Coordinates of C-alpha atoms in Angstrom, one line a residue:
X1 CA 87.1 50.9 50.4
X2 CA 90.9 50.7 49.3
X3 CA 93.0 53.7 50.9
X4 CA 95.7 55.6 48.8
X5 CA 99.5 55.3 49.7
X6 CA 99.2 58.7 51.0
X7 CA 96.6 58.1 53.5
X8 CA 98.3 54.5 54.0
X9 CA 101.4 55.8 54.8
X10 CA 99.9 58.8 56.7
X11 CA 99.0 55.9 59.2
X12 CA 102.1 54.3 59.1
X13 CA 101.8 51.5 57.8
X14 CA 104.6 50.7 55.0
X15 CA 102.2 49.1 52.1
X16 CA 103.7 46.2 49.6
X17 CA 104.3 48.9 47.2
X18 CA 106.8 50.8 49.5
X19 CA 108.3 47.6 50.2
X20 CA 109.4 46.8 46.9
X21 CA 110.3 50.7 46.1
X22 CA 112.9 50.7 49.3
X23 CA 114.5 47.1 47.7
X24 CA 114.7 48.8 44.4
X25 CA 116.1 52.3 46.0
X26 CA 118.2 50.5 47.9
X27 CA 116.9 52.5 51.0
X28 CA 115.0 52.1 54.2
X29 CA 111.2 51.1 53.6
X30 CA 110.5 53.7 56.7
X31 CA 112.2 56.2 54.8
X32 CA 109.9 55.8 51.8
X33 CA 106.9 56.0 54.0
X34 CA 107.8 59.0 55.7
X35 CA 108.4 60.6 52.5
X36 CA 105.1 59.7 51.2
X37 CA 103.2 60.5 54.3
X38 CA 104.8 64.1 54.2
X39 CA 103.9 64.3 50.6
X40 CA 107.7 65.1 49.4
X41 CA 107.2 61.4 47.1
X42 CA 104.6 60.0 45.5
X43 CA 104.1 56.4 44.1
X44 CA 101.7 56.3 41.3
X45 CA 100.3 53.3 41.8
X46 CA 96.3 52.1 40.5
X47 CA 94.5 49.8 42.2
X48 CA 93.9 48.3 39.0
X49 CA 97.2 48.3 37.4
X50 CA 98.2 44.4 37.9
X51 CA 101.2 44.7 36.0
X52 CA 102.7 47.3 38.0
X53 CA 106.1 47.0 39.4
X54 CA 106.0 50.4 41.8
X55 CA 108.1 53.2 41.3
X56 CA 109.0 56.1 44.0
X57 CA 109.2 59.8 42.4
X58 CA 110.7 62.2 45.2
X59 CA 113.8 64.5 45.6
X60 CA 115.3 62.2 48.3
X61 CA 115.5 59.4 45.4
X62 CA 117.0 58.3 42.5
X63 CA 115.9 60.5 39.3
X64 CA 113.3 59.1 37.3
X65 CA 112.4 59.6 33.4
X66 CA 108.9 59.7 32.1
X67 CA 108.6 58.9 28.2
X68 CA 105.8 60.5 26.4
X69 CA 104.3 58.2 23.6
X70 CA 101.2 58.2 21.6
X71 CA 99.2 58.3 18.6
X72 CA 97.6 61.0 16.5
X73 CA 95.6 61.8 13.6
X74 CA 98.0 61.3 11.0
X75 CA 100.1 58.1 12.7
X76 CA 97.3 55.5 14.0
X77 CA 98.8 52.2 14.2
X78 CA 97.8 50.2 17.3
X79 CA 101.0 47.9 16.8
X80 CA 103.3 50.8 16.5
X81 CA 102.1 52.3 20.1
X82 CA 103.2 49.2 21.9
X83 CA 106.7 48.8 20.3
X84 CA 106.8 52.3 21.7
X85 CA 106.1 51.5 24.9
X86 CA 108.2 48.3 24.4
X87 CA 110.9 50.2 24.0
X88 CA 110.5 52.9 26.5
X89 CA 109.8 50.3 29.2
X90 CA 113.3 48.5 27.1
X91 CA 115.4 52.1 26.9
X92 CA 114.5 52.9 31.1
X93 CA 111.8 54.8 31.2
X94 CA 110.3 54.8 35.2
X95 CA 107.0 55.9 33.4
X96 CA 105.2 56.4 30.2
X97 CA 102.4 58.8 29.5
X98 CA 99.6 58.1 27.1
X99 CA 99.6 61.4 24.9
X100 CA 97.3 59.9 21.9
X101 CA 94.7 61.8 20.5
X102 CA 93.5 59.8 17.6
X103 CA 91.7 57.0 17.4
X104 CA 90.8 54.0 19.4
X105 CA 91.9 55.9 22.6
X106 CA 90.2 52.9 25.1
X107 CA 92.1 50.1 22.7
X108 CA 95.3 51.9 22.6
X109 CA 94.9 52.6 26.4
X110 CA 94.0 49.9 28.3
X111 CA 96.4 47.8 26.1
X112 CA 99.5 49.8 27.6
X113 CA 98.2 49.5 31.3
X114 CA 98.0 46.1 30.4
X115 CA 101.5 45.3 29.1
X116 CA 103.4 48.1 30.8
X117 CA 105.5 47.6 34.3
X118 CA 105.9 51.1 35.0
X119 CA 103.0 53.6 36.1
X120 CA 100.9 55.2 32.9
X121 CA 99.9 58.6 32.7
X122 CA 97.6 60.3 30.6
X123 CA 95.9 63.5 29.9
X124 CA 91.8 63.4 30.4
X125 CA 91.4 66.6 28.4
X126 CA 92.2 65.3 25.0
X127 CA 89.5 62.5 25.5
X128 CA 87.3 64.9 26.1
X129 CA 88.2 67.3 23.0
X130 CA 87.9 64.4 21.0
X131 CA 83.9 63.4 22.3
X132 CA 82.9 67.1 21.1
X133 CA 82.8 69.0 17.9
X134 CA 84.4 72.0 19.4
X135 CA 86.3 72.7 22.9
X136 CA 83.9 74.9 24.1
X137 CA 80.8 72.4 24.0
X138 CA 82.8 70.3 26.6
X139 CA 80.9 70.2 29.8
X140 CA 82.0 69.4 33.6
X141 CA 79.7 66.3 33.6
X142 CA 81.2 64.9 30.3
X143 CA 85.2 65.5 32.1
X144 CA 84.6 63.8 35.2
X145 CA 83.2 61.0 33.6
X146 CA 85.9 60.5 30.9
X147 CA 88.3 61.0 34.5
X148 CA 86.5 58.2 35.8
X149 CA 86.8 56.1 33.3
X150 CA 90.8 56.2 32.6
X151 CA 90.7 56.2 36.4
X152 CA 88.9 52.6 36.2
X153 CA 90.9 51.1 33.1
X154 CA 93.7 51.8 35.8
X155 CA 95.4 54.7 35.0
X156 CA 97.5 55.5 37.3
X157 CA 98.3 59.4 37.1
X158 CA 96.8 61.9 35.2
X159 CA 98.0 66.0 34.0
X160 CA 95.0 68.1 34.9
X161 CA 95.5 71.8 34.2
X162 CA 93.6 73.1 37.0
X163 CA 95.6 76.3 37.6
X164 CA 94.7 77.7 34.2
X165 CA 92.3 80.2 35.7
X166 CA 90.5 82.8 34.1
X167 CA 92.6 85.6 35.3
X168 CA 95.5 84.4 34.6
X169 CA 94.6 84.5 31.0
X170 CA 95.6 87.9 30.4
X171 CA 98.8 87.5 32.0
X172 CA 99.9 86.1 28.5
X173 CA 99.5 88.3 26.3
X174 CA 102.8 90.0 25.1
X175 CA 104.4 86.7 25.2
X176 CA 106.9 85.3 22.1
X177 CA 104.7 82.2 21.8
X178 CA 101.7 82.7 23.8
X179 CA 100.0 79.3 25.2
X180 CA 101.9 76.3 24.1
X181 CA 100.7 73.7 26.2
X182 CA 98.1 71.5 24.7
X183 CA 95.6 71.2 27.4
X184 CA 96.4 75.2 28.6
X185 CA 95.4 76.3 25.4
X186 CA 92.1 73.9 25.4
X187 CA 91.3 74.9 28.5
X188 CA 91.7 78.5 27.6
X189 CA 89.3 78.6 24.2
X190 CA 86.7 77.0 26.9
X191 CA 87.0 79.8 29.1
X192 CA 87.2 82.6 26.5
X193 CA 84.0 80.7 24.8
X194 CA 81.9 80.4 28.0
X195 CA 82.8 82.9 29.8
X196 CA 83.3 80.6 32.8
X197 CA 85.7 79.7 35.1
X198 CA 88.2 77.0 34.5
X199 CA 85.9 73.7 35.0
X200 CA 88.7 71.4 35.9
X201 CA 89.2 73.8 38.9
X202 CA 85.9 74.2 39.3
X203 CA 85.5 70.5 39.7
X204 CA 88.3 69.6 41.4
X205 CA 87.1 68.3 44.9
X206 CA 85.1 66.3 42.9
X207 CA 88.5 65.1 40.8
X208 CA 90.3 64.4 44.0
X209 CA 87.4 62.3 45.0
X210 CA 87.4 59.7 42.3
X211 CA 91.3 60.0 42.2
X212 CA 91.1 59.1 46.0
X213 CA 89.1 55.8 45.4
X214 CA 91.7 54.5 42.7
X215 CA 94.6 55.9 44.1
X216 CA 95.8 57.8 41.3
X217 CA 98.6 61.0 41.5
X218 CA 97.7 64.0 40.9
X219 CA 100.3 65.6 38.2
X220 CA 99.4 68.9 38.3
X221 CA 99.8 70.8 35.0
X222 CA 101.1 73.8 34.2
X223 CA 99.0 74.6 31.0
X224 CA 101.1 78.7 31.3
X225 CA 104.3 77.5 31.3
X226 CA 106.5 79.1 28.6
X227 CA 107.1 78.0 25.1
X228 CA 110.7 80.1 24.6
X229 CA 113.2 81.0 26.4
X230 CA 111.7 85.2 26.0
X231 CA 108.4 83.7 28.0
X232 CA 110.1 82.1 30.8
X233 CA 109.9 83.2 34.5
X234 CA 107.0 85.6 33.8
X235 CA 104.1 86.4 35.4
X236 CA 101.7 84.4 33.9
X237 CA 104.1 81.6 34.8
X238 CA 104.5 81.8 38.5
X239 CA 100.5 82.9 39.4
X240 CA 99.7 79.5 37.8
X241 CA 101.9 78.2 39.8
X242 CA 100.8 79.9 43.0
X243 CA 97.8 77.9 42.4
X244 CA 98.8 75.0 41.8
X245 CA 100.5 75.2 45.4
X246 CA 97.4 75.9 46.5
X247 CA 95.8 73.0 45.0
X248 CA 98.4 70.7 45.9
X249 CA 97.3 71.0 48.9
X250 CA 93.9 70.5 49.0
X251 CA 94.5 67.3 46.8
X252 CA 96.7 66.2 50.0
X253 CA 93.9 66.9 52.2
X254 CA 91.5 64.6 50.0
X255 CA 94.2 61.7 50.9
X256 CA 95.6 62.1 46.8
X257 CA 99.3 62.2 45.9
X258 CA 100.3 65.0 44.1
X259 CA 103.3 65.9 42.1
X260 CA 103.9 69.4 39.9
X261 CA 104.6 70.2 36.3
X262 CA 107.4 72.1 35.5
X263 CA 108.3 75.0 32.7
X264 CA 109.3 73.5 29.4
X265 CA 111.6 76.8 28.1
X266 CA 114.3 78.2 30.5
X267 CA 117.4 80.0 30.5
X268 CA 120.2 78.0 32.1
X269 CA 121.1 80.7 34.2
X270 CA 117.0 80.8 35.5
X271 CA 116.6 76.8 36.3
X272 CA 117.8 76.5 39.8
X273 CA 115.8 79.4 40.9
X274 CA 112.5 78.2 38.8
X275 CA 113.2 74.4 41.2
X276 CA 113.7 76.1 44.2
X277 CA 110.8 78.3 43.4
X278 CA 108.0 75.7 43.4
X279 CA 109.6 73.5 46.0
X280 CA 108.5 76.5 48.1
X281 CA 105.3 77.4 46.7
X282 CA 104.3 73.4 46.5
X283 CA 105.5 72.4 50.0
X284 CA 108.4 69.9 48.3
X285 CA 105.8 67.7 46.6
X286 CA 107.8 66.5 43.8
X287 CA 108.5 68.5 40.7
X288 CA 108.8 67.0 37.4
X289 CA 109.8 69.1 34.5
X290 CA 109.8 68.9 30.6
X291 CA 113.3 69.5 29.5
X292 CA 113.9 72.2 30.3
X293 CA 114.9 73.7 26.6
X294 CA 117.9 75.8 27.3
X295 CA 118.2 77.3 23.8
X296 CA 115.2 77.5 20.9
X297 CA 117.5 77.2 18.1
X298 CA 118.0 73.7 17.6
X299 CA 114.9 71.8 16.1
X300 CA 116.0 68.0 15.1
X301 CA 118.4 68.1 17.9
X302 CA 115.9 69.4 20.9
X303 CA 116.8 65.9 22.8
X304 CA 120.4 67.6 23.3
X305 CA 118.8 71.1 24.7
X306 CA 116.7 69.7 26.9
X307 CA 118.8 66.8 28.6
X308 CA 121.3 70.2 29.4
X309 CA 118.2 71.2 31.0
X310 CA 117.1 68.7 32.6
X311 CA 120.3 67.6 34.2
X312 CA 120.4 71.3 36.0
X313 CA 117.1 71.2 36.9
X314 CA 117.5 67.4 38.8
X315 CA 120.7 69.0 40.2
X316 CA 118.7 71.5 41.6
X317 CA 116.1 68.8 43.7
X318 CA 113.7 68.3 40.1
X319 CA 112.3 64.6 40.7
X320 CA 111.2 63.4 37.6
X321 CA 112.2 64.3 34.0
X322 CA 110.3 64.0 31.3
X323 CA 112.1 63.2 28.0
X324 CA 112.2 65.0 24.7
X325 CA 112.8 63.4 21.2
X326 CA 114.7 64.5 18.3
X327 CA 111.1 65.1 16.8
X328 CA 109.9 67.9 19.4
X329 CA 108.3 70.5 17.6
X330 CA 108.6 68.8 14.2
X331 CA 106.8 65.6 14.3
X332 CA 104.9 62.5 16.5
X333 CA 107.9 60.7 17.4
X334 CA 108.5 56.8 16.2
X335 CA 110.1 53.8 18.1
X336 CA 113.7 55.4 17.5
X337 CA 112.7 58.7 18.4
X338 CA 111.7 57.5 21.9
X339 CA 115.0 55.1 22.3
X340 CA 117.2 58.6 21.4
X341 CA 115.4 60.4 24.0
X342 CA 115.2 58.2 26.2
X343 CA 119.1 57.9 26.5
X344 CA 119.5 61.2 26.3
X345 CA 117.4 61.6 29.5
X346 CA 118.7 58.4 31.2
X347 CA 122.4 60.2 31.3
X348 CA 121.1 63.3 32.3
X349 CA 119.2 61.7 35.4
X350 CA 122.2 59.8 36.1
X351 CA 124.8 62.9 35.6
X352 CA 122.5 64.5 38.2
X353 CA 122.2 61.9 40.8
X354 CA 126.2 61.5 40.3
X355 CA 126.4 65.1 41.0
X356 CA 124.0 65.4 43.8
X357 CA 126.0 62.3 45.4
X358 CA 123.3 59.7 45.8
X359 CA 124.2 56.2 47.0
X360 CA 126.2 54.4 45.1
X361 CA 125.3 56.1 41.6
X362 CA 128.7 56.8 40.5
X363 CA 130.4 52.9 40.6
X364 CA 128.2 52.2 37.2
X365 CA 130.6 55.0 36.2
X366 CA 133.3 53.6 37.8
X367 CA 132.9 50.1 36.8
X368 CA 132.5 50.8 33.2
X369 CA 136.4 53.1 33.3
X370 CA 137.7 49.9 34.7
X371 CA 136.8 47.8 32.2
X372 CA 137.3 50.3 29.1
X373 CA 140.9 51.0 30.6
X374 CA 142.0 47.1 30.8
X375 CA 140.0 47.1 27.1
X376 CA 137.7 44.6 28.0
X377 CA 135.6 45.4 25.5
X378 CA 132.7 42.8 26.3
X379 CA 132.3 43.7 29.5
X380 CA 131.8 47.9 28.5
X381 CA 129.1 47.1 25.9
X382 CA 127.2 44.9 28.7
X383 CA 128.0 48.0 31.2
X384 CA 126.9 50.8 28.3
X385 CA 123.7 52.4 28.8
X386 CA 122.6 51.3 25.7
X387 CA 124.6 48.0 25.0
X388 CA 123.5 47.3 21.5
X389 CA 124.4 51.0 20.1
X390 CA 128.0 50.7 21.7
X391 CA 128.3 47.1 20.3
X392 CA 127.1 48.2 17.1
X393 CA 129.4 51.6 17.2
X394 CA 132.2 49.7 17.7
X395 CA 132.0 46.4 15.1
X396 CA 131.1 49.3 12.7
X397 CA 134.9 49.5 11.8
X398 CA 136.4 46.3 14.1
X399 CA 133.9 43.8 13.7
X400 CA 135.8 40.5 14.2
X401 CA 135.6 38.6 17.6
X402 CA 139.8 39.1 17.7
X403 CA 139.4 42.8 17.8
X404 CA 137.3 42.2 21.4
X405 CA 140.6 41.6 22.9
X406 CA 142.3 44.2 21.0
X407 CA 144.2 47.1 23.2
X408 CA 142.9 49.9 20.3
X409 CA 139.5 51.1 19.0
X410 CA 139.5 52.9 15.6
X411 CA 139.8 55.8 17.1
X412 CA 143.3 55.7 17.6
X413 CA 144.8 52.8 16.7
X414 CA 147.5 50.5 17.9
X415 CA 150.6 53.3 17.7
X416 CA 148.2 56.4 19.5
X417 CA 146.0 55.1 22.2
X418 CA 146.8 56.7 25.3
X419 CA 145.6 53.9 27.8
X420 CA 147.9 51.2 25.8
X421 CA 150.7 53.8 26.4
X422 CA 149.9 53.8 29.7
X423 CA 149.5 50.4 30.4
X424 CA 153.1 49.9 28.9
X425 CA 154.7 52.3 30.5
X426 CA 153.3 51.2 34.0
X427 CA 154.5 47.4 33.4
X428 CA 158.1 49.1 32.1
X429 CA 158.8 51.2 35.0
X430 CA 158.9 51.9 38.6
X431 CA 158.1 55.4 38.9
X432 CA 154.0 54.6 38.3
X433 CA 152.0 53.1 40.7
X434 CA 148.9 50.7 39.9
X435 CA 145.3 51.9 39.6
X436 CA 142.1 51.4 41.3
X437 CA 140.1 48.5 39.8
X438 CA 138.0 47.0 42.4
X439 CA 134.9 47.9 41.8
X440 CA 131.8 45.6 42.7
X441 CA 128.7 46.9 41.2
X442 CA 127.0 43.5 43.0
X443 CA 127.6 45.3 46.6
X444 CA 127.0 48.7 45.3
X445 CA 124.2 50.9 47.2
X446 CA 123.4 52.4 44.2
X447 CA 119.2 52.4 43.4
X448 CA 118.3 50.1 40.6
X449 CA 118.2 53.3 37.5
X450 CA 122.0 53.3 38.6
X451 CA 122.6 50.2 37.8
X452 CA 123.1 48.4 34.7
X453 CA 120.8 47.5 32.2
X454 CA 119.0 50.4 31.9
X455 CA 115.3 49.1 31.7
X456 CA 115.2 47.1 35.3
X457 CA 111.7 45.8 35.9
X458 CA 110.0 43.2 36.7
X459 CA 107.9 42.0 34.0
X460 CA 106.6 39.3 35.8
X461 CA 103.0 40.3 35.9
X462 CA 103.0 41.8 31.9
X463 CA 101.2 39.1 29.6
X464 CA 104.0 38.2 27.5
X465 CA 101.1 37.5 24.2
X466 CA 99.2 40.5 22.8
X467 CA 95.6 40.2 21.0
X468 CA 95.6 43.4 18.7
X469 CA 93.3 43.7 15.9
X470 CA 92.6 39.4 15.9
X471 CA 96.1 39.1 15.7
X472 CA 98.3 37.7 18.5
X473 CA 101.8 38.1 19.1
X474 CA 104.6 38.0 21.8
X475 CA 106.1 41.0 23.1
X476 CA 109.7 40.5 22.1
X477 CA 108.2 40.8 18.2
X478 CA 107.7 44.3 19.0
X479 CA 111.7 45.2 19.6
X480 CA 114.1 45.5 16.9
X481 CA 117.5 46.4 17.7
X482 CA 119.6 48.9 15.3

């Protein structure tokens, strides 16, 4: 039977997977298997994911960026899910997770494992929701097996809100917003309705066994975490959390990599502490956190509160960051909802790992100053994190090929901008020394998310023709550029 990475690297043997993670973290393969063996990193990786090109998410490593896509109810098209992901994989994402909950969910699933290069994720729950008339006729026979079926289309992590317990329940009330998380509040109408115990921690040897034969991670979810910044850091909170410490570990013990969910609503002043907190409690498996939302009072713009958030929280050891779109709390995001989150998150990764001083992060940074100073402005839209918004910024006012040797932008002009003072008064005198441009991002030690373009993977392995609805089509139909 197939091993996990954990109990692989446990016996130190460094797999293909953590062979191809050190190349693209430009780090020691050893390294990576020591971290997965201690369970500080994880590498979500399905046995029956082919078109997989491993990722590593750990504290010790370049900051990742889940994207959450998805269908519902209301906004059912097939072909729309996969320009999502498209873009997502396009935009830098380091993983997606499957959020849908309308219909189609095997089509609409086992098409993205199919055609995506980073690890999917989903949430088992709202399959199960969706096979019953009501939450509370959901039984523990009917989760495990719709577990083990995303487990076999090749899934390769899955939230399960084991640490919603009964006794925690209580712990809420008096909150601003109560329970906002989708599969806390599921889980909580069960137990309320049967008057049982949580059955995904009631089940969850069993869970860790059929995670165990595909290899998939364990992302623990915190179902209690708080939906305002009045509900954060409570007790509720942090006894969920105690538990999920506790079942981090026996996960680890069934040979299953784990990694932790994080609040969603905190205080900026409260972040730190909340990171620090369950890199205690959890034994440094790796934390990845929604947002956090710093403020409540911006709906429309919640992409901008939470990438503040998020940037602290990655300071402060946070592994993986899981991106929020203009449309959080108003709407199910579209194709340019996930692109604007997804920048949004990919600076704040990057602003962290440039601040926590991994290898190599800042010479993107670096390079890209040298070229805007000399105004070469070919080679800053082919640095820019998103090349064709910066492109399309800038031809917005300038568009003609003569103005990409021009020594202005818009901006400014010819008469104010500063660096063409500069630049004069530096060749006119003798008082000013010359700058620093030798930057070579080709030699730089920097991991590949800190390097340009954005959305590094190898696609190698992802069919490059989809068969949706007896229609076929290539994936490049499913990108439009602004």
């Amino acid at each position: 039977m197939a091993r996990t990475q954990l109990q692989r690297a446990r016996d130190g043997e460094v797999t293909p997977a953590m062979e191809r993670v050190a190349e693209r973290e430009n780090r020691e393969a050893e390294l990576v298997r020591r971290q997965v063996a201690e369970g500080r990193a994880v590498i979500p990786n399905n046995h029956a994911h082919d078109a997989l090109d491993p990722m590593i998410i750990g504290r010790e490593f370049a900051t990742k960026v889940n994207a959450n896509i998805g269908n519902s109810e209301t906004s059912n098209d097939p072909r729309e899910e996969l320009r999502k992901l498209h873009t997502a994989v396009h935009y830098g994402a380091d993983t997606v997770m499957d959020l849908s909950t309308g219909s189609n969910l095997d089509t609409v699933r086992e098409t993205n494992v199919d055609h995506s290069p980073v690890p999917v994720g989903t949430v088992p729950i709202y399959e199960a929701v969706k096979r019953v008339d009501s939450p509370a006729e959901i039984t523990h026979e009917l989760l495990l097996d719709v577990i083990e079926k995303q487990a076999e289309q090749g899934v390769d992590y899955m939230t399960i809100h084991a640490g919603v317990l009964m006794e925690y329940l209580t712990l809420t009330d008096g909150r601003k917003t109560g329970i906002v998380s989708r599969g806390g509040s599921i889980l909580a109408q069960w137990i309320e309705e049967n008057g049982m115990q949580n059955p995904l921690y009631a089940k969850f040897e069993d869970i860790c066994e059929i995670f165990a034969a595909h290899d998939v991670t364990f992302s623990l979810g915190d179902g209690l975490r708080p939906g305002c910044l009045a509900d954060a850091s409570d007790e509720a909170q942090f006894a969920e959390l105690d538990t999920l410490g506790e079942l981090t570990r026996t996960a680890q013990d069934h040979g299953v990599q784990v990694m932790v969910e994080g609040p969603g609503h905190v205080p900026m002043d409260q972040i730190r502490d909340n990171v620090e907190r369950q890199q205690d409690v959890c034994d440094g498996a790796p934390f990845y956190v929604l947002g956090p939302l710093v403020t409540d009072v911006a709906p429309g713009y919640d992409h901008i509160t939470s990438a503040i958030g998020a940037t602290e929280a990655a300071r402060g050891g946070a592994a993986m960051l899981c991106y929020v779109t203009p449309k959080e709390h108003l709407g199910l995001p579209e194709a340019t909802d996930v692109r604007d989150g997804l920048a949004a998150y990919r600076i704040a990764a990057h602003a962290a790992d440039v601040a926590n001083g991994l290898p190599g992060a800042r010479d993107w940074d670096d390079a890209l100053s040298e070229a805007r100073y000399e105004f070469d402005w070919r080679r800053q839209f082919e640095l820019a994190l998103d090349p064709e918004r910066a492109r399309s910024y800038h031809d917005q006012t300038l568009p003609g090929d003569n103005y990409k040797d021009a020594r202005f932008c818009s901006m400014c002009g010819v008469e104010f901008c500063s660096m063409r003072l500069d630049q004069d008064a530096r060749e006119a005198g003798d008082g000013m020394t010359t700058l620093d441009d030798g930057t070579d991002l080709d030699v730089s030690p920097a991991a590949d998310v800190n390097l340009p373009p954005a959305g590094t993977h190898d696609t190698s392995s992802v069919p490059q023709e989809i068969e949706l609805d007896d229609e076929t089509f290539s994936v490049g139909d499913l990108h439009g550029d602004d």
